[in-house]
JSON list of C-alpha atoms in Angstrom, two decimals:
[
{"chain": "A", "resi": 1, "resn": "MET", "atom": "CA", "xyz": [-122.68, 11.81, -84.10]},
{"chain": "A", "resi": 2, "resn": "SER", "atom": "CA", "xyz": [-121.04, 8.19, -82.72]},
{"chain": "A", "resi": 3, "resn": "ILE", "atom": "CA", "xyz": [-117.70, 9.83, -82.18]},
{"chain": "A", "resi": 4, "resn": "GLN", "atom": "CA", "xyz": [-117.51, 10.20, -77.76]},
{"chain": "A", "resi": 5, "resn": "ALA", "atom": "CA", "xyz": [-118.22, 14.52, -76.78]},
{"chain": "A", "resi": 6, "resn": "MET", "atom": "CA", "xyz": [-119.68, 14.96, -80.61]},
{"chain": "A", "resi": 7, "resn": "LYS", "atom": "CA", "xyz": [-122.86, 16.91, -79.76]},
{"chain": "A", "resi": 8, "resn": "GLY", "atom": "CA", "xyz": [-124.06, 17.86, -83.63]},
{"chain": "A", "resi": 9, "resn": "VAL", "atom": "CA", "xyz": [-122.52, 17.79, -87.86]},
{"chain": "A", "resi": 10, "resn": "GLU", "atom": "CA", "xyz": [-123.81, 20.66, -90.12]},
{"chain": "A", "resi": 11, "resn": "ILE", "atom": "CA", "xyz": [-122.90, 19.41, -93.47]},
{"chain": "A", "resi": 12, "resn": "GLY", "atom": "CA", "xyz": [-121.91, 22.65, -95.91]},
{"chain": "A", "resi": 13, "resn": "LEU", "atom": "CA", "xyz": [-123.65, 25.59, -93.96]},
{"chain": "A", "resi": 14, "resn": "GLY", "atom": "CA", "xyz": [-126.17, 23.53, -92.12]},
{"chain": "A", "resi": 15, "resn": "PHE", "atom": "CA", "xyz": [-128.06, 25.22, -89.31]},
{"chain": "A", "resi": 16, "resn": "GLU", "atom": "CA", "xyz": [-127.04, 28.59, -90.79]},
{"chain": "A", "resi": 17, "resn": "MET", "atom": "CA", "xyz": [-128.94, 27.44, -93.87]},
{"chain": "A", "resi": 18, "resn": "ALA", "atom": "CA", "xyz": [-132.24, 27.47, -92.46]},
{"chain": "A", "resi": 19, "resn": "ARG", "atom": "CA", "xyz": [-131.85, 31.22, -91.36]},
{"chain": "A", "resi": 20, "resn": "ARG", "atom": "CA", "xyz": [-131.47, 32.04, -94.93]},
{"chain": "A", "resi": 21, "resn": "ARG", "atom": "CA", "xyz": [-133.96, 32.96, -97.69]},
{"chain": "A", "resi": 22, "resn": "GLY", "atom": "CA", "xyz": [-134.43, 29.96, -100.33]},
{"chain": "A", "resi": 23, "resn": "SER", "atom": "CA", "xyz": [-132.93, 32.20, -102.75]},
{"chain": "A", "resi": 24, "resn": "GLU", "atom": "CA", "xyz": [-129.91, 32.55, -100.84]},
{"chain": "A", "resi": 25, "resn": "VAL", "atom": "CA", "xyz": [-128.76, 28.77, -100.14]},
{"chain": "A", "resi": 26, "resn": "HIS", "atom": "CA", "xyz": [-129.30, 27.95, -104.13]},
{"chain": "A", "resi": 27, "resn": "ASP", "atom": "CA", "xyz": [-126.03, 25.81, -105.91]},
{"chain": "A", "resi": 28, "resn": "GLU", "atom": "CA", "xyz": [-126.71, 26.52, -109.21]},
{"chain": "A", "resi": 29, "resn": "ILE", "atom": "CA", "xyz": [-125.11, 24.00, -111.92]},
{"chain": "A", "resi": 30, "resn": "GLU", "atom": "CA", "xyz": [-123.06, 25.07, -114.33]},
{"chain": "A", "resi": 31, "resn": "ALA", "atom": "CA", "xyz": [-121.64, 23.10, -117.38]},
{"chain": "A", "resi": 32, "resn": "ASP", "atom": "CA", "xyz": [-117.96, 22.03, -116.74]},
{"chain": "A", "resi": 33, "resn": "PRO", "atom": "CA", "xyz": [-116.40, 19.46, -119.99]},
{"chain": "A", "resi": 34, "resn": "SER", "atom": "CA", "xyz": [-113.13, 19.61, -117.75]},
{"chain": "A", "resi": 35, "resn": "ARG", "atom": "CA", "xyz": [-114.90, 18.12, -114.96]},
{"chain": "A", "resi": 36, "resn": "ARG", "atom": "CA", "xyz": [-115.08, 14.75, -116.53]},
{"chain": "A", "resi": 37, "resn": "PRO", "atom": "CA", "xyz": [-116.07, 12.47, -112.85]},
{"chain": "A", "resi": 38, "resn": "THR", "atom": "CA", "xyz": [-119.09, 14.98, -112.21]},
{"chain": "A", "resi": 39, "resn": "GLY", "atom": "CA", "xyz": [-121.03, 14.48, -115.77]},
{"chain": "A", "resi": 40, "resn": "GLY", "atom": "CA", "xyz": [-119.15, 17.17, -117.04]},
{"chain": "A", "resi": 41, "resn": "PHE", "atom": "CA", "xyz": [-121.03, 19.86, -115.01]},
{"chain": "A", "resi": 42, "resn": "ARG", "atom": "CA", "xyz": [-119.95, 21.56, -111.72]},
{"chain": "A", "resi": 43, "resn": "ARG", "atom": "CA", "xyz": [-121.74, 23.82, -108.93]},
{"chain": "A", "resi": 44, "resn": "THR", "atom": "CA", "xyz": [-121.74, 27.33, -109.01]},
{"chain": "A", "resi": 45, "resn": "ARG", "atom": "CA", "xyz": [-121.25, 27.40, -105.08]},
{"chain": "A", "resi": 46, "resn": "ASN", "atom": "CA", "xyz": [-121.35, 24.70, -102.04]},
{"chain": "A", "resi": 47, "resn": "HIS", "atom": "CA", "xyz": [-123.78, 25.89, -100.02]},
{"chain": "A", "resi": 48, "resn": "ALA", "atom": "CA", "xyz": [-124.86, 21.64, -99.55]},
{"chain": "A", "resi": 49, "resn": "GLY", "atom": "CA", "xyz": [-121.34, 20.98, -99.00]},
{"chain": "A", "resi": 50, "resn": "GLY", "atom": "CA", "xyz": [-120.95, 18.46, -101.61]},
{"chain": "A", "resi": 51, "resn": "LEU", "atom": "CA", "xyz": [-123.68, 17.03, -100.48]},
{"chain": "A", "resi": 52, "resn": "GLU", "atom": "CA", "xyz": [-127.41, 16.75, -101.65]},
{"chain": "A", "resi": 53, "resn": "GLY", "atom": "CA", "xyz": [-130.01, 14.20, -100.99]},
{"chain": "A", "resi": 54, "resn": "GLY", "atom": "CA", "xyz": [-127.28, 11.99, -99.60]},
{"chain": "A", "resi": 55, "resn": "THR", "atom": "CA", "xyz": [-125.34, 11.86, -102.81]},
{"chain": "A", "resi": 56, "resn": "THR", "atom": "CA", "xyz": [-122.49, 13.61, -103.33]},
{"chain": "A", "resi": 57, "resn": "THR", "atom": "CA", "xyz": [-122.00, 16.42, -106.25]},
{"chain": "A", "resi": 58, "resn": "GLY", "atom": "CA", "xyz": [-118.00, 15.95, -107.40]},
{"chain": "A", "resi": 59, "resn": "GLU", "atom": "CA", "xyz": [-117.70, 19.74, -105.27]},
{"chain": "A", "resi": 60, "resn": "PRO", "atom": "CA", "xyz": [-115.80, 19.06, -101.53]},
{"chain": "A", "resi": 61, "resn": "LEU", "atom": "CA", "xyz": [-117.27, 17.54, -99.11]},
{"chain": "A", "resi": 62, "resn": "VAL", "atom": "CA", "xyz": [-117.96, 20.38, -95.97]},
{"chain": "A", "resi": 63, "resn": "ALA", "atom": "CA", "xyz": [-118.57, 18.63, -92.23]},
{"chain": "A", "resi": 64, "resn": "ARG", "atom": "CA", "xyz": [-118.54, 21.08, -89.25]},
{"chain": "A", "resi": 65, "resn": "VAL", "atom": "CA", "xyz": [-118.31, 18.69, -85.99]},
{"chain": "A", "resi": 66, "resn": "ALA", "atom": "CA", "xyz": [-119.93, 20.57, -82.27]},
{"chain": "A", "resi": 67, "resn": "MET", "atom": "CA", "xyz": [-118.15, 19.16, -79.45]},
{"chain": "A", "resi": 68, "resn": "LYS", "atom": "CA", "xyz": [-118.97, 19.85, -75.96]},
{"chain": "A", "resi": 69, "resn": "PRO", "atom": "CA", "xyz": [-116.69, 21.15, -73.49]},
{"chain": "A", "resi": 70, "resn": "LEU", "atom": "CA", "xyz": [-114.34, 19.34, -71.71]},
{"chain": "A", "resi": 71, "resn": "SER", "atom": "CA", "xyz": [-115.47, 18.33, -67.73]},
{"chain": "A", "resi": 72, "resn": "SER", "atom": "CA", "xyz": [-112.17, 19.02, -66.11]},
{"chain": "A", "resi": 73, "resn": "LEU", "atom": "CA", "xyz": [-112.75, 21.48, -63.87]},
{"chain": "A", "resi": 74, "resn": "THR", "atom": "CA", "xyz": [-110.11, 23.98, -61.36]},
{"chain": "A", "resi": 75, "resn": "ARG", "atom": "CA", "xyz": [-112.68, 23.07, -58.48]},
{"chain": "A", "resi": 76, "resn": "PRO", "atom": "CA", "xyz": [-113.76, 19.94, -57.48]},
{"chain": "A", "resi": 77, "resn": "LEU", "atom": "CA", "xyz": [-118.19, 20.08, -57.93]},
{"chain": "A", "resi": 78, "resn": "GLN", "atom": "CA", "xyz": [-120.66, 18.95, -54.88]},
{"chain": "A", "resi": 79, "resn": "SER", "atom": "CA", "xyz": [-121.50, 15.84, -54.75]},
{"chain": "A", "resi": 80, "resn": "VAL", "atom": "CA", "xyz": [-122.70, 12.69, -52.77]},
{"chain": "A", "resi": 81, "resn": "ASP", "atom": "CA", "xyz": [-121.18, 10.47, -50.69]},
{"chain": "A", "resi": 82, "resn": "VAL", "atom": "CA", "xyz": [-123.17, 7.35, -51.73]},
{"chain": "A", "resi": 83, "resn": "ARG", "atom": "CA", "xyz": [-122.48, 4.85, -48.68]},
{"chain": "A", "resi": 84, "resn": "THR", "atom": "CA", "xyz": [-123.66, 8.27, -46.16]},
{"chain": "A", "resi": 85, "resn": "GLY", "atom": "CA", "xyz": [-126.32, 10.17, -48.45]},
{"chain": "A", "resi": 86, "resn": "ARG", "atom": "CA", "xyz": [-124.69, 13.64, -47.14]},
{"chain": "A", "resi": 87, "resn": "GLY", "atom": "CA", "xyz": [-122.68, 16.19, -49.62]},
{"chain": "A", "resi": 88, "resn": "ALA", "atom": "CA", "xyz": [-119.03, 15.37, -50.84]},
{"chain": "A", "resi": 89, "resn": "GLY", "atom": "CA", "xyz": [-116.92, 16.99, -52.86]},
{"chain": "A", "resi": 90, "resn": "ALA", "atom": "CA", "xyz": [-116.31, 15.10, -56.06]},
{"chain": "A", "resi": 91, "resn": "VAL", "atom": "CA", "xyz": [-112.18, 14.79, -56.42]},
{"chain": "A", "resi": 92, "resn": "ARG", "atom": "CA", "xyz": [-110.42, 15.91, -59.15]},
{"chain": "A", "resi": 93, "resn": "GLU", "atom": "CA", "xyz": [-109.26, 13.45, -61.19]},
{"chain": "A", "resi": 94, "resn": "ARG", "atom": "CA", "xyz": [-108.72, 15.03, -64.62]},
{"chain": "A", "resi": 95, "resn": "SER", "atom": "CA", "xyz": [-106.71, 18.08, -66.08]},
{"chain": "A", "resi": 96, "resn": "ASP", "atom": "CA", "xyz": [-107.15, 18.05, -69.93]},
{"chain": "A", "resi": 97, "resn": "VAL", "atom": "CA", "xyz": [-107.08, 21.55, -71.85]},
{"chain": "A", "resi": 98, "resn": "CYS", "atom": "CA", "xyz": [-108.01, 20.28, -75.14]},
{"chain": "A", "resi": 99, "resn": "ALA", "atom": "CA", "xyz": [-108.97, 18.00, -76.90]},
{"chain": "A", "resi": 100, "resn": "VAL", "atom": "CA", "xyz": [-109.56, 19.91, -80.01]},
{"chain": "A", "resi": 101, "resn": "PRO", "atom": "CA", "xyz": [-106.24, 18.24, -82.16]},
{"chain": "A", "resi": 102, "resn": "ALA", "atom": "CA", "xyz": [-107.29, 14.77, -81.18]},
{"chain": "A", "resi": 103, "resn": "ALA", "atom": "CA", "xyz": [-111.14, 15.35, -81.83]},
{"chain": "A", "resi": 104, "resn": "ALA", "atom": "CA", "xyz": [-109.64, 16.41, -85.84]},
{"chain": "A", "resi": 105, "resn": "VAL", "atom": "CA", "xyz": [-107.96, 13.20, -86.59]},
{"chain": "A", "resi": 106, "resn": "VAL", "atom": "CA", "xyz": [-110.54, 11.61, -85.06]},
{"chain": "A", "resi": 107, "resn": "GLY", "atom": "CA", "xyz": [-113.51, 12.67, -86.83]},
{"chain": "A", "resi": 108, "resn": "GLU", "atom": "CA", "xyz": [-111.54, 12.58, -89.97]},
{"chain": "A", "resi": 109, "resn": "ALA", "atom": "CA", "xyz": [-110.63, 8.67, -89.43]},
{"chain": "A", "resi": 110, "resn": "MET", "atom": "CA", "xyz": [-114.59, 9.06, -89.20]},
{"chain": "A", "resi": 111, "resn": "VAL", "atom": "CA", "xyz": [-115.83, 10.85, -91.91]},
{"chain": "A", "resi": 112, "resn": "ALA", "atom": "CA", "xyz": [-112.77, 8.39, -93.96]},
{"chain": "A", "resi": 113, "resn": "LEU", "atom": "CA", "xyz": [-114.54, 5.32, -92.98]},
{"chain": "A", "resi": 114, "resn": "VAL", "atom": "CA", "xyz": [-118.01, 6.50, -93.65]},
{"chain": "A", "resi": 115, "resn": "LEU", "atom": "CA", "xyz": [-116.73, 7.30, -97.14]},
{"chain": "A", "resi": 116, "resn": "ALA", "atom": "CA", "xyz": [-114.87, 4.07, -98.15]},
{"chain": "A", "resi": 117, "resn": "ASP", "atom": "CA", "xyz": [-117.58, 2.42, -96.80]},
{"chain": "A", "resi": 118, "resn": "ALA", "atom": "CA", "xyz": [-120.07, 4.05, -99.49]},
{"chain": "A", "resi": 119, "resn": "PHE", "atom": "CA", "xyz": [-117.19, 3.69, -101.72]},
{"chain": "A", "resi": 120, "resn": "VAL", "atom": "CA", "xyz": [-117.11, -0.03, -101.43]},
{"chain": "A", "resi": 121, "resn": "GLU", "atom": "CA", "xyz": [-121.31, -0.12, -101.15]},
{"chain": "A", "resi": 122, "resn": "LYS", "atom": "CA", "xyz": [-120.97, 1.38, -104.74]},
{"chain": "A", "resi": 123, "resn": "PHE", "atom": "CA", "xyz": [-118.40, -0.23, -106.38]},
{"chain": "A", "resi": 124, "resn": "GLY", "atom": "CA", "xyz": [-117.42, -3.05, -104.22]},
{"chain": "A", "resi": 125, "resn": "GLY", "atom": "CA", "xyz": [-116.64, -6.24, -105.54]},
{"chain": "A", "resi": 126, "resn": "ASP", "atom": "CA", "xyz": [-114.85, -9.94, -104.30]},
{"chain": "A", "resi": 127, "resn": "SER", "atom": "CA", "xyz": [-111.58, -8.47, -104.80]},
{"chain": "A", "resi": 128, "resn": "LEU", "atom": "CA", "xyz": [-109.06, -4.84, -104.96]},
{"chain": "A", "resi": 129, "resn": "GLY", "atom": "CA", "xyz": [-109.21, -5.63, -109.13]},
{"chain": "A", "resi": 130, "resn": "GLU", "atom": "CA", "xyz": [-112.43, -6.20, -109.31]},
{"chain": "A", "resi": 131, "resn": "THR", "atom": "CA", "xyz": [-113.52, -2.76, -107.52]},
{"chain": "A", "resi": 132, "resn": "ARG", "atom": "CA", "xyz": [-111.34, -1.21, -109.93]},
{"chain": "A", "resi": 133, "resn": "ALA", "atom": "CA", "xyz": [-113.38, -2.21, -112.84]},
{"chain": "A", "resi": 134, "resn": "ASN", "atom": "CA", "xyz": [-115.99, -1.47, -111.65]},
{"chain": "A", "resi": 135, "resn": "LEU", "atom": "CA", "xyz": [-114.94, 1.98, -110.60]},
{"chain": "A", "resi": 136, "resn": "ALA", "atom": "CA", "xyz": [-113.18, 2.30, -114.20]},
{"chain": "A", "resi": 137, "resn": "GLY", "atom": "CA", "xyz": [-116.74, 1.09, -115.55]},
{"chain": "A", "resi": 138, "resn": "TYR", "atom": "CA", "xyz": [-118.56, 3.85, -113.47]},
{"chain": "A", "resi": 139, "resn": "LEU", "atom": "CA", "xyz": [-116.57, 6.35, -114.48]},
{"chain": "A", "resi": 140, "resn": "GLU", "atom": "CA", "xyz": [-116.60, 5.13, -118.60]},
{"chain": "A", "resi": 141, "resn": "ARG", "atom": "CA", "xyz": [-120.50, 5.76, -118.23]},
{"chain": "A", "resi": 142, "resn": "VAL", "atom": "CA", "xyz": [-119.90, 9.03, -116.68]},
{"chain": "A", "resi": 143, "resn": "GLY", "atom": "CA", "xyz": [-117.10, 10.58, -119.54]},
{"chain": "A", "resi": 144, "resn": "GLU", "atom": "CA", "xyz": [-119.84, 9.50, -122.24]},
{"chain": "A", "resi": 145, "resn": "ARG", "atom": "CA", "xyz": [-122.60, 11.62, -120.55]},
{"chain": "A", "resi": 146, "resn": "ALA", "atom": "CA", "xyz": [-119.52, 14.20, -120.24]},
{"chain": "A", "resi": 147, "resn": "ARG", "atom": "CA", "xyz": [-119.04, 14.05, -124.13]},
{"chain": "A", "resi": 148, "resn": "ARG", "atom": "CA", "xyz": [-122.58, 14.91, -125.25]},
{"chain": "A", "resi": 149, "resn": "TRP", "atom": "CA", "xyz": [-122.30, 18.15, -124.02]},
{"chain": "A", "resi": 150, "resn": "GLU", "atom": "CA", "xyz": [-118.97, 18.47, -125.52]}
]
């Protein structure tokens, strides 16, 4: 929501989830030893969009953003001349046709920044080597849990 013109964000089914019954939105868990990074588990569906309670589940992260329409018009809107107080036609200054391609790039970059920030918060360190060691240690601990189920 820190991106200009973005008016709504949903993760997974988002607002659609609120229109469904609880029994229709569960993401059941099953054992899957091949998924070591998730501790040997997976979700049978991904209605939550890969995020539950602020924690990723190992499933794909799915986010959708609602953008307000462009304010460009082919005819000027009515306005007021602030010096005289009388009605006046606003000047037509923009001619944008579609901002979706640019918004998609900006949105992807923002998601990448947020994920990178969370990654550094979890595995951070004073150097890249220390961060890599912290990540490797975490993955080893997760792998130990997964091996228990084999």
